[in-house]
């Protein structure tokens, strides 16, 4: 349920963008919630070494974001994303996406991802089939945010990974983390903009 996020965006969006040059999009909230949830589901924030038959767990989140470019889909990542609040995440997402579309990213911007989000909702899609960015073991596909008749704002989300049971728990945790993140950010951001 993204109602709290959408309400907060409505209150802060215009002022936030004019002061920071980046949109306070639903993706920035979902990205923050994902980082929080990955802290509790380390098996989805990992890399698979097929040759050795090993999985390496990461103690940091280098959050990959699928970016559609004229040259095709690219997945740069935000290093140390676990340390960013929603506002810093919004700025980082805008920066990495713009640099990717303008072909101004470096190899190190693409290397070292630990988990990826693909935001098919930005194209109006409710569901999609995400493709893992190897050697990562998890990806989150985020669909459109839609207001459903008689319900609150809903986003479709599907988490995939090496173990579907852990993916299901992760998506369940993401709902909790998203609510926690929106409340935390409402308290942190509102005094600056209201």
PDB file of N, CA, C and O in Angstrom, residues 15-46:
ATOM      1  N   UNK A  15       8.084  21.322  -4.313  1.00  0.00           N
ATOM      2  CA  UNK A  15       9.144  22.008  -3.575  1.00  0.00           C
ATOM      3  C   UNK A  15      10.425  21.178  -3.549  1.00  0.00           C
ATOM      4  O   UNK A  15      11.520  21.716  -3.703  1.00  0.00           O
ATOM      5  N   UNK A  16      10.274  19.869  -3.372  1.00  0.00           N
ATOM      6  CA  UNK A  16      11.437  18.978  -3.343  1.00  0.00           C
ATOM      7  C   UNK A  16      12.204  19.070  -4.655  1.00  0.00           C
ATOM      8  O   UNK A  16      13.416  19.228  -4.679  1.00  0.00           O
ATOM      9  N   UNK A  17      11.490  18.985  -5.780  1.00  0.00           N
ATOM     10  CA  UNK A  17      12.151  19.010  -7.087  1.00  0.00           C
ATOM     11  C   UNK A  17      12.842  20.349  -7.334  1.00  0.00           C
ATOM     12  O   UNK A  17      13.962  20.389  -7.838  1.00  0.00           O
ATOM     13  N   UNK A  18      12.202  21.454  -6.957  1.00  0.00           N
ATOM     14  CA  UNK A  18      12.826  22.759  -7.187  1.00  0.00           C
ATOM     15  C   UNK A  18      14.079  22.947  -6.337  1.00  0.00           C
ATOM     16  O   UNK A  18      15.027  23.599  -6.759  1.00  0.00           O
ATOM     17  N   UNK A  19      14.109  22.367  -5.146  1.00  0.00           N
ATOM     18  CA  UNK A  19      15.262  22.527  -4.263  1.00  0.00           C
ATOM     19  C   UNK A  19      16.361  21.500  -4.497  1.00  0.00           C
ATOM     20  O   UNK A  19      17.518  21.747  -4.162  1.00  0.00           O
ATOM     21  N   UNK A  20      16.000  20.329  -5.065  1.00  0.00           N
ATOM     22  CA  UNK A  20      16.977  19.249  -5.198  1.00  0.00           C
ATOM     23  C   UNK A  20      17.233  18.807  -6.631  1.00  0.00           C
ATOM     24  O   UNK A  20      18.134  18.019  -6.883  1.00  0.00           O
ATOM     25  N   UNK A  21      16.404  19.273  -7.576  1.00  0.00           N
ATOM     26  CA  UNK A  21      16.600  18.914  -8.970  1.00  0.00           C
ATOM     27  C   UNK A  21      16.259  17.489  -9.316  1.00  0.00           C
ATOM     28  O   UNK A  21      16.614  16.999 -10.380  1.00  0.00           O
ATOM     29  N   UNK A  22      15.590  16.788  -8.433  1.00  0.00           N
ATOM     30  CA  UNK A  22      15.222  15.387  -8.668  1.00  0.00           C
ATOM     31  C   UNK A  22      13.793  15.167  -8.194  1.00  0.00           C
ATOM     32  O   UNK A  22      13.346  15.793  -7.237  1.00  0.00           O
ATOM     33  N   UNK A  23      13.102  14.274  -8.873  1.00  0.00           N
ATOM     34  CA  UNK A  23      11.734  13.942  -8.470  1.00  0.00           C
ATOM     35  C   UNK A  23      11.748  13.031  -7.253  1.00  0.00           C
ATOM     36  O   UNK A  23      12.598  12.153  -7.132  1.00  0.00           O
ATOM     37  N   UNK A  24      10.814  13.250  -6.371  1.00  0.00           N
ATOM     38  CA  UNK A  24      10.627  12.379  -5.214  1.00  0.00           C
ATOM     39  C   UNK A  24       9.635  11.305  -5.661  1.00  0.00           C
ATOM     40  O   UNK A  24       8.458  11.337  -5.335  1.00  0.00           O
ATOM     41  N   UNK A  25      10.121  10.365  -6.455  1.00  0.00           N
ATOM     42  CA  UNK A  25       9.265   9.366  -7.100  1.00  0.00           C
ATOM     43  C   UNK A  25       8.954   8.209  -6.160  1.00  0.00           C
ATOM     44  O   UNK A  25       9.675   7.987  -5.179  1.00  0.00           O
ATOM     45  N   UNK A  26       7.901   7.447  -6.476  1.00  0.00           N
ATOM     46  CA  UNK A  26       7.636   6.238  -5.685  1.00  0.00           C
ATOM     47  C   UNK A  26       8.843   5.300  -5.686  1.00  0.00           C
ATOM     48  O   UNK A  26       9.103   4.620  -4.699  1.00  0.00           O
ATOM     49  N   UNK A  27       9.606   5.278  -6.787  1.00  0.00           N
ATOM     50  CA  UNK A  27      10.775   4.402  -6.865  1.00  0.00           C
ATOM     51  C   UNK A  27      11.788   4.711  -5.772  1.00  0.00           C
ATOM     52  O   UNK A  27      12.403   3.800  -5.219  1.00  0.00           O
ATOM     53  N   UNK A  28      11.966   5.981  -5.422  1.00  0.00           N
ATOM     54  CA  UNK A  28      12.937   6.311  -4.374  1.00  0.00           C
ATOM     55  C   UNK A  28      12.510   5.735  -3.022  1.00  0.00           C
ATOM     56  O   UNK A  28      13.354   5.289  -2.242  1.00  0.00           O
ATOM     57  N   UNK A  29      11.218   5.705  -2.761  1.00  0.00           N
ATOM     58  CA  UNK A  29      10.715   5.099  -1.521  1.00  0.00           C
ATOM     59  C   UNK A  29      10.874   3.583  -1.561  1.00  0.00           C
ATOM     60  O   UNK A  29      11.276   2.963  -0.575  1.00  0.00           O
ATOM     61  N   UNK A  30      10.543   2.982  -2.707  1.00  0.00           N
ATOM     62  CA  UNK A  30      10.669   1.526  -2.851  1.00  0.00           C
ATOM     63  C   UNK A  30      12.143   1.122  -2.759  1.00  0.00           C
ATOM     64  O   UNK A  30      12.473   0.112  -2.137  1.00  0.00           O
ATOM     65  N   UNK A  31      13.033   1.921  -3.348  1.00  0.00           N
ATOM     66  CA  UNK A  31      14.467   1.615  -3.276  1.00  0.00           C
ATOM     67  C   UNK A  31      14.950   1.650  -1.825  1.00  0.00           C
ATOM     68  O   UNK A  31      15.710   0.773  -1.390  1.00  0.00           O
ATOM     69  N   UNK A  32      14.521   2.650  -1.067  1.00  0.00           N
ATOM     70  CA  UNK A  32      14.910   2.725   0.350  1.00  0.00           C
ATOM     71  C   UNK A  32      14.353   1.536   1.125  1.00  0.00           C
ATOM     72  O   UNK A  32      15.062   0.903   1.910  1.00  0.00           O
ATOM     73  N   UNK A  33      13.095   1.211   0.878  1.00  0.00           N
ATOM     74  CA  UNK A  33      12.474   0.071   1.560  1.00  0.00           C
ATOM     75  C   UNK A  33      13.182  -1.230   1.188  1.00  0.00           C
ATOM     76  O   UNK A  33      13.369  -2.107   2.034  1.00  0.00           O
ATOM     77  N   UNK A  34      13.599  -1.339  -0.058  1.00  0.00           N
ATOM     78  CA  UNK A  34      14.330  -2.527  -0.506  1.00  0.00           C
ATOM     79  C   UNK A  34      15.635  -2.672   0.261  1.00  0.00           C
ATOM     80  O   UNK A  34      15.970  -3.772   0.726  1.00  0.00           O
ATOM     81  N   UNK A  35      16.361  -1.580   0.411  1.00  0.00           N
ATOM     82  CA  UNK A  35      17.614  -1.635   1.171  1.00  0.00           C
ATOM     83  C   UNK A  35      17.374  -2.059   2.609  1.00  0.00           C
ATOM     84  O   UNK A  35      18.136  -2.857   3.165  1.00  0.00           O
ATOM     85  N   UNK A  36      16.305  -1.542   3.220  1.00  0.00           N
ATOM     86  CA  UNK A  36      15.970  -1.950   4.589  1.00  0.00           C
ATOM     87  C   UNK A  36      15.641  -3.439   4.652  1.00  0.00           C
ATOM     88  O   UNK A  36      16.094  -4.153   5.545  1.00  0.00           O
ATOM     89  N   UNK A  37      14.843  -3.919   3.700  1.00  0.00           N
ATOM     90  CA  UNK A  37      14.447  -5.326   3.689  1.00  0.00           C
ATOM     91  C   UNK A  37      15.635  -6.238   3.405  1.00  0.00           C
ATOM     92  O   UNK A  37      15.730  -7.330   3.966  1.00  0.00           O
ATOM     93  N   UNK A  38      16.548  -5.812   2.538  1.00  0.00           N
ATOM     94  CA  UNK A  38      17.720  -6.632   2.232  1.00  0.00           C
ATOM     95  C   UNK A  38      18.601  -6.827   3.458  1.00  0.00           C
ATOM     96  O   UNK A  38      19.279  -7.856   3.581  1.00  0.00           O
ATOM     97  N   UNK A  39      18.588  -5.876   4.371  1.00  0.00           N
ATOM     98  CA  UNK A  39      19.337  -6.028   5.611  1.00  0.00           C
ATOM     99  C   UNK A  39      18.840  -7.200   6.441  1.00  0.00           C
ATOM    100  O   UNK A  39      19.589  -7.781   7.222  1.00  0.00           O
ATOM    101  N   UNK A  40      17.589  -7.569   6.248  1.00  0.00           N
ATOM    102  CA  UNK A  40      16.998  -8.689   6.984  1.00  0.00           C
ATOM    103  C   UNK A  40      16.929  -9.965   6.152  1.00  0.00           C
ATOM    104  O   UNK A  40      16.589 -11.015   6.674  1.00  0.00           O
ATOM    105  N   UNK A  41      17.235  -9.860   4.869  1.00  0.00           N
ATOM    106  CA  UNK A  41      17.171 -11.014   3.966  1.00  0.00           C
ATOM    107  C   UNK A  41      18.462 -11.074   3.146  1.00  0.00           C
ATOM    108  O   UNK A  41      18.453 -10.918   1.938  1.00  0.00           O
ATOM    109  N   UNK A  42      19.553 -11.337   3.851  1.00  0.00           N
ATOM    110  CA  UNK A  42      20.873 -11.281   3.231  1.00  0.00           C
ATOM    111  C   UNK A  42      21.059 -12.290   2.105  1.00  0.00           C
ATOM    112  O   UNK A  42      21.878 -12.090   1.216  1.00  0.00           O
ATOM    113  N   UNK A  43      20.290 -13.361   2.090  1.00  0.00           N
ATOM    114  CA  UNK A  43      20.445 -14.367   1.026  1.00  0.00           C
ATOM    115  C   UNK A  43      19.989 -13.836  -0.332  1.00  0.00           C
ATOM    116  O   UNK A  43      20.305 -14.422  -1.356  1.00  0.00           O
ATOM    117  N   UNK A  44      19.245 -12.739  -0.349  1.00  0.00           N
ATOM    118  CA  UNK A  44      18.849 -12.120  -1.620  1.00  0.00           C
ATOM    119  C   UNK A  44      19.813 -11.013  -2.033  1.00  0.00           C
ATOM    120  O   UNK A  44      19.726 -10.509  -3.147  1.00  0.00           O
ATOM    121  N   UNK A  45      20.703 -10.633  -1.145  1.00  0.00           N
ATOM    122  CA  UNK A  45      21.727  -9.622  -1.446  1.00  0.00           C
ATOM    123  C   UNK A  45      23.060 -10.362  -1.537  1.00  0.00           C
ATOM    124  O   UNK A  45      23.932 -10.220  -0.692  1.00  0.00           O
ATOM    125  N   UNK A  46      23.179 -11.172  -2.577  1.00  0.00           N
ATOM    126  CA  UNK A  46      24.316 -12.083  -2.685  1.00  0.00           C
ATOM    127  C   UNK A  46      24.732 -12.237  -4.140  1.00  0.00           C
ATOM    128  O   UNK A  46      24.043 -11.789  -5.048  1.00  0.00           O
TER     129      UNK A  46
END
